[in-house]
PDB file of C-alpha atoms in Angstrom:
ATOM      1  CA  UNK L   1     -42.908   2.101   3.241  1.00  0.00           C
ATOM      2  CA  UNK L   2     -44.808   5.049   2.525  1.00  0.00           C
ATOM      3  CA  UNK L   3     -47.604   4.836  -0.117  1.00  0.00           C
ATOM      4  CA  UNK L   4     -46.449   4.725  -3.868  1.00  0.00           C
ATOM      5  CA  UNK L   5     -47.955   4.079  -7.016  1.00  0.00           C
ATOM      6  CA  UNK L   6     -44.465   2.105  -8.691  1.00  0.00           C
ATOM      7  CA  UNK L   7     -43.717  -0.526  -5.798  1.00  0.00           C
ATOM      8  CA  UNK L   8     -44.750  -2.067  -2.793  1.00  0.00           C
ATOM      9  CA  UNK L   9     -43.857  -4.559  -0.092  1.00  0.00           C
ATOM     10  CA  UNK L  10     -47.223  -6.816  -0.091  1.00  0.00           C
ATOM     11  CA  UNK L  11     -49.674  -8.023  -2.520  1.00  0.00           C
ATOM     12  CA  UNK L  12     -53.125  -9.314  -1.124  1.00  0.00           C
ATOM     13  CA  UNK L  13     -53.023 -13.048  -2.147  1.00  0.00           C
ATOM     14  CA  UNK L  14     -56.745 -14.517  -3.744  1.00  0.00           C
ATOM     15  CA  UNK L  15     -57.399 -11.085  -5.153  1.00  0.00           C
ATOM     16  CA  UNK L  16     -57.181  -9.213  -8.751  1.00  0.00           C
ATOM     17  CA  UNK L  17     -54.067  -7.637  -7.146  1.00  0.00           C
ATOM     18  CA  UNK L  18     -51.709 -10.230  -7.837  1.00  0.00           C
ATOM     19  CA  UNK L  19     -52.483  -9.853 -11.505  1.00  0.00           C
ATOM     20  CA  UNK L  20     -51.923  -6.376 -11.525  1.00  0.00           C
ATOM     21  CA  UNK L  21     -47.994  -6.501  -9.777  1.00  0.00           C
ATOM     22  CA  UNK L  22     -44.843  -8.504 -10.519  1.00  0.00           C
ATOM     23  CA  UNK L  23     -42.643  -9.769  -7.811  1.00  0.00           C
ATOM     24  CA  UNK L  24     -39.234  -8.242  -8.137  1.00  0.00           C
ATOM     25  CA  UNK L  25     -37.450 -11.159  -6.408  1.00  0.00           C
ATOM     26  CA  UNK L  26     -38.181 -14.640  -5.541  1.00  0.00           C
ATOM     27  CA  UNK L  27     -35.014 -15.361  -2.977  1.00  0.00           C
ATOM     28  CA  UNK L  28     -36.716 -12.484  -0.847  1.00  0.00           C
ATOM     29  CA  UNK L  29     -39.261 -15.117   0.645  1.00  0.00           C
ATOM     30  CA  UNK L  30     -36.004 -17.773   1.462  1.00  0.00           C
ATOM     31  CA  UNK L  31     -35.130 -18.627   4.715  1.00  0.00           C
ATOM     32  CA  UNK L  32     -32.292 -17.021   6.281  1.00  0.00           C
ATOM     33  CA  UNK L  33     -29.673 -19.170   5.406  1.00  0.00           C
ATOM     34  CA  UNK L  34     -30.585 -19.639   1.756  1.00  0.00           C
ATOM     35  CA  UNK L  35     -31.373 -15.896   0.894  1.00  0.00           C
ATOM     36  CA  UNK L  36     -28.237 -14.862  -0.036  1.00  0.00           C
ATOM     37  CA  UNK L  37     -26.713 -17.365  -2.300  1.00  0.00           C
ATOM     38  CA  UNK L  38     -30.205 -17.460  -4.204  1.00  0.00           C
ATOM     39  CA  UNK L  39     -30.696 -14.300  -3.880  1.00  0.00           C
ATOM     40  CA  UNK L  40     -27.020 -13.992  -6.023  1.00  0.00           C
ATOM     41  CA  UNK L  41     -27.530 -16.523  -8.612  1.00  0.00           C
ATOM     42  CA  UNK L  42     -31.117 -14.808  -9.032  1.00  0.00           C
ATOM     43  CA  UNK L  43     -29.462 -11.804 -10.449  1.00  0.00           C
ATOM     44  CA  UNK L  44     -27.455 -13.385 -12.752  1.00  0.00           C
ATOM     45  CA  UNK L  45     -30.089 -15.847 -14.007  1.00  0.00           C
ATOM     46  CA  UNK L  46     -32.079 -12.186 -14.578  1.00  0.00           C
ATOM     47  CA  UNK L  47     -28.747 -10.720 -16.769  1.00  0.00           C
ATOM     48  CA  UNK L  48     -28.673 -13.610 -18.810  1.00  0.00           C
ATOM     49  CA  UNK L  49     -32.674 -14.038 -19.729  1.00  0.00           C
ATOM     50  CA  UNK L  50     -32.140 -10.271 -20.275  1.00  0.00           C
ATOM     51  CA  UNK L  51     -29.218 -11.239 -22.831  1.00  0.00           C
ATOM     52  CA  UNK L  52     -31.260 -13.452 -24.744  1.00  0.00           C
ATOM     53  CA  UNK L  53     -34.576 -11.605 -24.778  1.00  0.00           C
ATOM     54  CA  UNK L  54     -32.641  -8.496 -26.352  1.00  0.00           C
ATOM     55  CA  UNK L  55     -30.687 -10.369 -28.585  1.00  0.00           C
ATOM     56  CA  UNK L  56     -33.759 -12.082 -30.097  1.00  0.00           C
ATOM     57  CA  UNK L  57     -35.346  -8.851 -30.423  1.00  0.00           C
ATOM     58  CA  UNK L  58     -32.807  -6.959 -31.903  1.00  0.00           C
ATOM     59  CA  UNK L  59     -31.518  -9.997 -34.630  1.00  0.00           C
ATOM     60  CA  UNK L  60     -35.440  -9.514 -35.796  1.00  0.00           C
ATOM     61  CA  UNK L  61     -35.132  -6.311 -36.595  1.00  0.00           C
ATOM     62  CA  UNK L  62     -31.957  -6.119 -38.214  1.00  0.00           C
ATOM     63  CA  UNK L  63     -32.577  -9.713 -40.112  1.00  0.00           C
ATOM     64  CA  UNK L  64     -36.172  -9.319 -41.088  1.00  0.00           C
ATOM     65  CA  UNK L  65     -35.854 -11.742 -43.761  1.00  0.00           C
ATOM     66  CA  UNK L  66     -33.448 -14.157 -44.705  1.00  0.00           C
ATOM     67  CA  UNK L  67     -30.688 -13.240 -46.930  1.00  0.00           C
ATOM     68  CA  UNK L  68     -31.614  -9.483 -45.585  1.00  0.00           C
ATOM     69  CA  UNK L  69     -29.362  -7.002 -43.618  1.00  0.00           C
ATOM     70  CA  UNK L  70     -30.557  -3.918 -42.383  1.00  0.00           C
ATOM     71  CA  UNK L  71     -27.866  -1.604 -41.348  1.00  0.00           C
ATOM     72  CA  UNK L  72     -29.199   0.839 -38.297  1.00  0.00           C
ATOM     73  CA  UNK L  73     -28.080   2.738 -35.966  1.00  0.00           C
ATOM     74  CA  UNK L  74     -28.896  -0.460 -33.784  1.00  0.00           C
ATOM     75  CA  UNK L  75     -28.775   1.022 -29.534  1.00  0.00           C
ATOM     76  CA  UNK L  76     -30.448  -2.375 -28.766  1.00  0.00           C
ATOM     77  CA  UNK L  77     -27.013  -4.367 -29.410  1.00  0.00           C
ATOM     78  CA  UNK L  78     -25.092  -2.103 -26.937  1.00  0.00           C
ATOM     79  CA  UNK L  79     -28.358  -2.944 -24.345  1.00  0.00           C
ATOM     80  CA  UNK L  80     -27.279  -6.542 -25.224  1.00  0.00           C
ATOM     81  CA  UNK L  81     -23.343  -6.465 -24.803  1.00  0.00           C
ATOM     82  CA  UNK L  82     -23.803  -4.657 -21.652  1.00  0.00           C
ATOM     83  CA  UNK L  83     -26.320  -7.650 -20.523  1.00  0.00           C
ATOM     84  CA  UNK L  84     -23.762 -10.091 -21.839  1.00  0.00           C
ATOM     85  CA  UNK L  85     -20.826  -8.460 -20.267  1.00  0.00           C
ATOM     86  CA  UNK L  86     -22.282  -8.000 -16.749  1.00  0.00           C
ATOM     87  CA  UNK L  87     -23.489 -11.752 -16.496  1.00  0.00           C
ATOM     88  CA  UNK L  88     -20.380 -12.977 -17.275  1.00  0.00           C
ATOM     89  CA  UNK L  89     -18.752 -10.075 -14.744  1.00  0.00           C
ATOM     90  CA  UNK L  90     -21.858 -11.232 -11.816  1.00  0.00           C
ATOM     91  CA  UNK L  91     -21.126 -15.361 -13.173  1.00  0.00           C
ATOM     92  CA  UNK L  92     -17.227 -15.128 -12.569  1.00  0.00           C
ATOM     93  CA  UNK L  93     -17.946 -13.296  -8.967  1.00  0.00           C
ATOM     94  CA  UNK L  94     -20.866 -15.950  -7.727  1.00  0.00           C
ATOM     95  CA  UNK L  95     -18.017 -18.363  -8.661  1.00  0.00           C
ATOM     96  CA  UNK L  96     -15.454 -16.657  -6.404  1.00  0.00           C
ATOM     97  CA  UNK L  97     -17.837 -16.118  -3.921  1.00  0.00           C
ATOM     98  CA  UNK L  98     -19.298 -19.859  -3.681  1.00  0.00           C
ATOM     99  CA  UNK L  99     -15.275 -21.145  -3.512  1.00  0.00           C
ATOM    100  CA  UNK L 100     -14.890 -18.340  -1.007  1.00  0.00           C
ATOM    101  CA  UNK L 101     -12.194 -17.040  -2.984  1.00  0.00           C
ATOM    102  CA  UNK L 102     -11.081 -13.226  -2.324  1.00  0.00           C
ATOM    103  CA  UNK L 103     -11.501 -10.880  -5.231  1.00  0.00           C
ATOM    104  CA  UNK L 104     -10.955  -7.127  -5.663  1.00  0.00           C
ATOM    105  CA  UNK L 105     -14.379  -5.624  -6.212  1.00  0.00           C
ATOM    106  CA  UNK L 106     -13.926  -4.241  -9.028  1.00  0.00           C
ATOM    107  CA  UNK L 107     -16.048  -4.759 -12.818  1.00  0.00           C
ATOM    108  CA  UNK L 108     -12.840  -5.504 -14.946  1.00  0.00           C
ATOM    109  CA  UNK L 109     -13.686  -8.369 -16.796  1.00  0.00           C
ATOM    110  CA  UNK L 110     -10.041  -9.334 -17.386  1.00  0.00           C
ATOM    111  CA  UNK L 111      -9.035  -8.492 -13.558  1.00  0.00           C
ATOM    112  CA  UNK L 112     -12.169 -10.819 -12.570  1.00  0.00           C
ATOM    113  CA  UNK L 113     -11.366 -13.449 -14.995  1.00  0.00           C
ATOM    114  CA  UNK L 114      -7.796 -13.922 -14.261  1.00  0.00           C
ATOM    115  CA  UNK L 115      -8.437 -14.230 -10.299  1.00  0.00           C
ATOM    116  CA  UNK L 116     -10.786 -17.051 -11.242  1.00  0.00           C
ATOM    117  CA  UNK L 117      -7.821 -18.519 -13.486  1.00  0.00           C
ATOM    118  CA  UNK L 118      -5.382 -18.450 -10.815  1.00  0.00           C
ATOM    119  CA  UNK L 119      -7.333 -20.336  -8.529  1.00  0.00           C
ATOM    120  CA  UNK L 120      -9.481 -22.289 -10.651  1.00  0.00           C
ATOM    121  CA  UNK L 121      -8.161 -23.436 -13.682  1.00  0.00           C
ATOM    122  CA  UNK L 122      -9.994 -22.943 -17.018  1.00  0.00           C
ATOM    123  CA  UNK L 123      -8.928 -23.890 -20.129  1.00  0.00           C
ATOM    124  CA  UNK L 124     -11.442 -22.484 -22.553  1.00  0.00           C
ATOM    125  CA  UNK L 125      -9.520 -20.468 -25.928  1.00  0.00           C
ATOM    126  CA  UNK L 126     -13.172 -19.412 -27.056  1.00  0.00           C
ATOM    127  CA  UNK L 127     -14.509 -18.080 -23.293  1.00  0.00           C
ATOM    128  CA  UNK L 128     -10.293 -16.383 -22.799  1.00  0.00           C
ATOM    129  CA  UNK L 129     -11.279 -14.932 -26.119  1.00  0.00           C
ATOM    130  CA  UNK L 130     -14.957 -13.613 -25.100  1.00  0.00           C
ATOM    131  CA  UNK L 131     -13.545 -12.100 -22.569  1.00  0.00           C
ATOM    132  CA  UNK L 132     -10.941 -10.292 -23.989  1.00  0.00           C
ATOM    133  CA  UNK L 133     -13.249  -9.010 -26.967  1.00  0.00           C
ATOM    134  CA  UNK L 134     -15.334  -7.916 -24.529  1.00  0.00           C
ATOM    135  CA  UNK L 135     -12.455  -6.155 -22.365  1.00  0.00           C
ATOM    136  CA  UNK L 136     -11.627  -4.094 -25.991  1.00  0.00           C
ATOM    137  CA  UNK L 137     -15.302  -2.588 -25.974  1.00  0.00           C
ATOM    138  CA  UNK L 138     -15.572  -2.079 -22.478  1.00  0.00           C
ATOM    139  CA  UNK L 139     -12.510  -2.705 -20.189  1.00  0.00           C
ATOM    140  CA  UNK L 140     -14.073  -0.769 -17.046  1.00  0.00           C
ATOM    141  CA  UNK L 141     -17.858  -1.639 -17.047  1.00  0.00           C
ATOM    142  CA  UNK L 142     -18.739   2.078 -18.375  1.00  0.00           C
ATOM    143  CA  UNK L 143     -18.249   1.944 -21.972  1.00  0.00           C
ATOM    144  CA  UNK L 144     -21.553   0.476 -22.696  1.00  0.00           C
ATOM    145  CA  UNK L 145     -23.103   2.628 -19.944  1.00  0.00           C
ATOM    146  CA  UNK L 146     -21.858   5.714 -20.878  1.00  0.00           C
ATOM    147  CA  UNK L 147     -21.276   7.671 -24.134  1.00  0.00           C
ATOM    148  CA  UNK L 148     -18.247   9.931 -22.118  1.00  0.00           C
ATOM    149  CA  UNK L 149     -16.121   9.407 -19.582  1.00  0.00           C
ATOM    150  CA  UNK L 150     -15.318  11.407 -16.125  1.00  0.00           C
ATOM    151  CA  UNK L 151     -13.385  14.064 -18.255  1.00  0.00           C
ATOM    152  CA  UNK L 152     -16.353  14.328 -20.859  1.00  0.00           C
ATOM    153  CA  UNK L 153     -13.539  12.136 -23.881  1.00  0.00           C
ATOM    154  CA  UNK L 154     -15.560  10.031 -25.995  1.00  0.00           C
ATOM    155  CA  UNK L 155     -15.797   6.247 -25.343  1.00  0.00           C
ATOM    156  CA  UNK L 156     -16.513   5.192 -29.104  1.00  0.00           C
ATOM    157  CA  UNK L 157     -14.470   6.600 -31.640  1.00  0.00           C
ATOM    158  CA  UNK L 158     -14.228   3.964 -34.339  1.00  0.00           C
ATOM    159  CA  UNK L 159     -16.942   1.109 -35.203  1.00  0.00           C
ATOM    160  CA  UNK L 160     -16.925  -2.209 -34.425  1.00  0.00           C
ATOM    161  CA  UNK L 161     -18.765  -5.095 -35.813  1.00  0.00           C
ATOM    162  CA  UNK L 162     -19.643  -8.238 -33.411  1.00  0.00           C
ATOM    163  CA  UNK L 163     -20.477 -11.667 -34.223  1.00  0.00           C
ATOM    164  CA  UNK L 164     -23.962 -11.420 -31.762  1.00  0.00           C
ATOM    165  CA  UNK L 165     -24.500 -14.862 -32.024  1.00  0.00           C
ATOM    166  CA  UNK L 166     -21.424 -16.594 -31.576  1.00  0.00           C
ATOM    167  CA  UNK L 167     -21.336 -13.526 -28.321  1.00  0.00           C
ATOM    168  CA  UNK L 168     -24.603 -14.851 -26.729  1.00  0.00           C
ATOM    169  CA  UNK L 169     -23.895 -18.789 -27.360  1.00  0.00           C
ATOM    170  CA  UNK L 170     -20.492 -18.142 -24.998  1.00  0.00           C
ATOM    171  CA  UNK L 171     -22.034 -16.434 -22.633  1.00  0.00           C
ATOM    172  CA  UNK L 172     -24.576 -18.913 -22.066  1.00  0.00           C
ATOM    173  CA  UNK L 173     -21.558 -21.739 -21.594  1.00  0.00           C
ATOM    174  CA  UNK L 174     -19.661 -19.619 -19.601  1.00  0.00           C
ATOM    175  CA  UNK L 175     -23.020 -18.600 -17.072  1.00  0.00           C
ATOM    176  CA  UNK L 176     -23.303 -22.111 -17.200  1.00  0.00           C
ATOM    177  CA  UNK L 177     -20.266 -23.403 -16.451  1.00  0.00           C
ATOM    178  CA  UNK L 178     -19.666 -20.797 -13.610  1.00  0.00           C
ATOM    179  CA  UNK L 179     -22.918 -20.884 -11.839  1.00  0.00           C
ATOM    180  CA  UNK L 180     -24.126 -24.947 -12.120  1.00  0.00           C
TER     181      UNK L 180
END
């Protein structure tokens, strides 16, 4: 790899340098066999840390103080959805994949989840109704990605309100349920 200042493949071991870098991956140093499956549920596990991390972040600043609301033009929440969104999307396909179940590759949530459904059966009201709130704000995986679409028409038109918390605590049972 030629030299670069952002990334590189070795770290000398015993030195300041390890101090100085952060390992992208862990599954990278797996044998063979195991790389792949860890190297799946690695990502994931990253999507949902991410999740929480943002949400905590972002419930500061718009709670600063109890019985206080700050109303803000808040572009940390749709960093947060998106996290939320994609876990569940990457949790529903390490499912498929570990049952070896085939799946369109595609990022609807809805698509995703029903394939799931129809071969293993989940009878959750609160995660069938995660996921559709979820497919309302973002039915494609590019409405929290992108302000336009292909033909420059705005995604978000209207406002929406979310109930973060009760959106984070389902994702964490459904990540949970899908990838333990």
């Amino acid at each position: 790899m030629k030299e670069n200042k952002f990334i590189k493949e070795h770290v000398q071991f015993g030195t300041k340098e390890v101090f100085e870098w952060d390992s992208l991956t862990i599954s990278s140093y797996f044998k063979e066999e195991h790389r792949k499956k860890e190297a799946e549920k690695e990502i994931v596990d990253a999507y949902m840390e991410a999740a929480e991390s943002i949400y905590i972040k972002f419930h500061q600043q718009t709670n600063p103080t109890p019985g206080l609301k700050v109303m803000r033009t808040n572009q940390m929440c749709i960093a947060f959805l998106y996290m939320c969104r994609h876990t569940i999307e990457l949790s529903i396909k390490y499912k498929l994949n570990l049952n070896n179940i085939e799946y369109d590759k595609v990022h609807k949530l809805k698509d995703l989840w029903k394939t799931l459904n129809n071969n293993i059966k989940i009878d959750n009201e609160d995660y069938n109704e995660l996921i559709e709130a979820l497919d309302i704000i973002d039915n494609d995986g590019c409405k929290l990605r992108y302000a336009v679409d292909k033909k420059n028409n705005e995604y978000n038109t209207k406002p929406l309100f979310i109930k973060a918390d009760l959106i984070l605590t389902t994702t964490k049972e459904i990540y949970k349920f899908l990838t333990q």
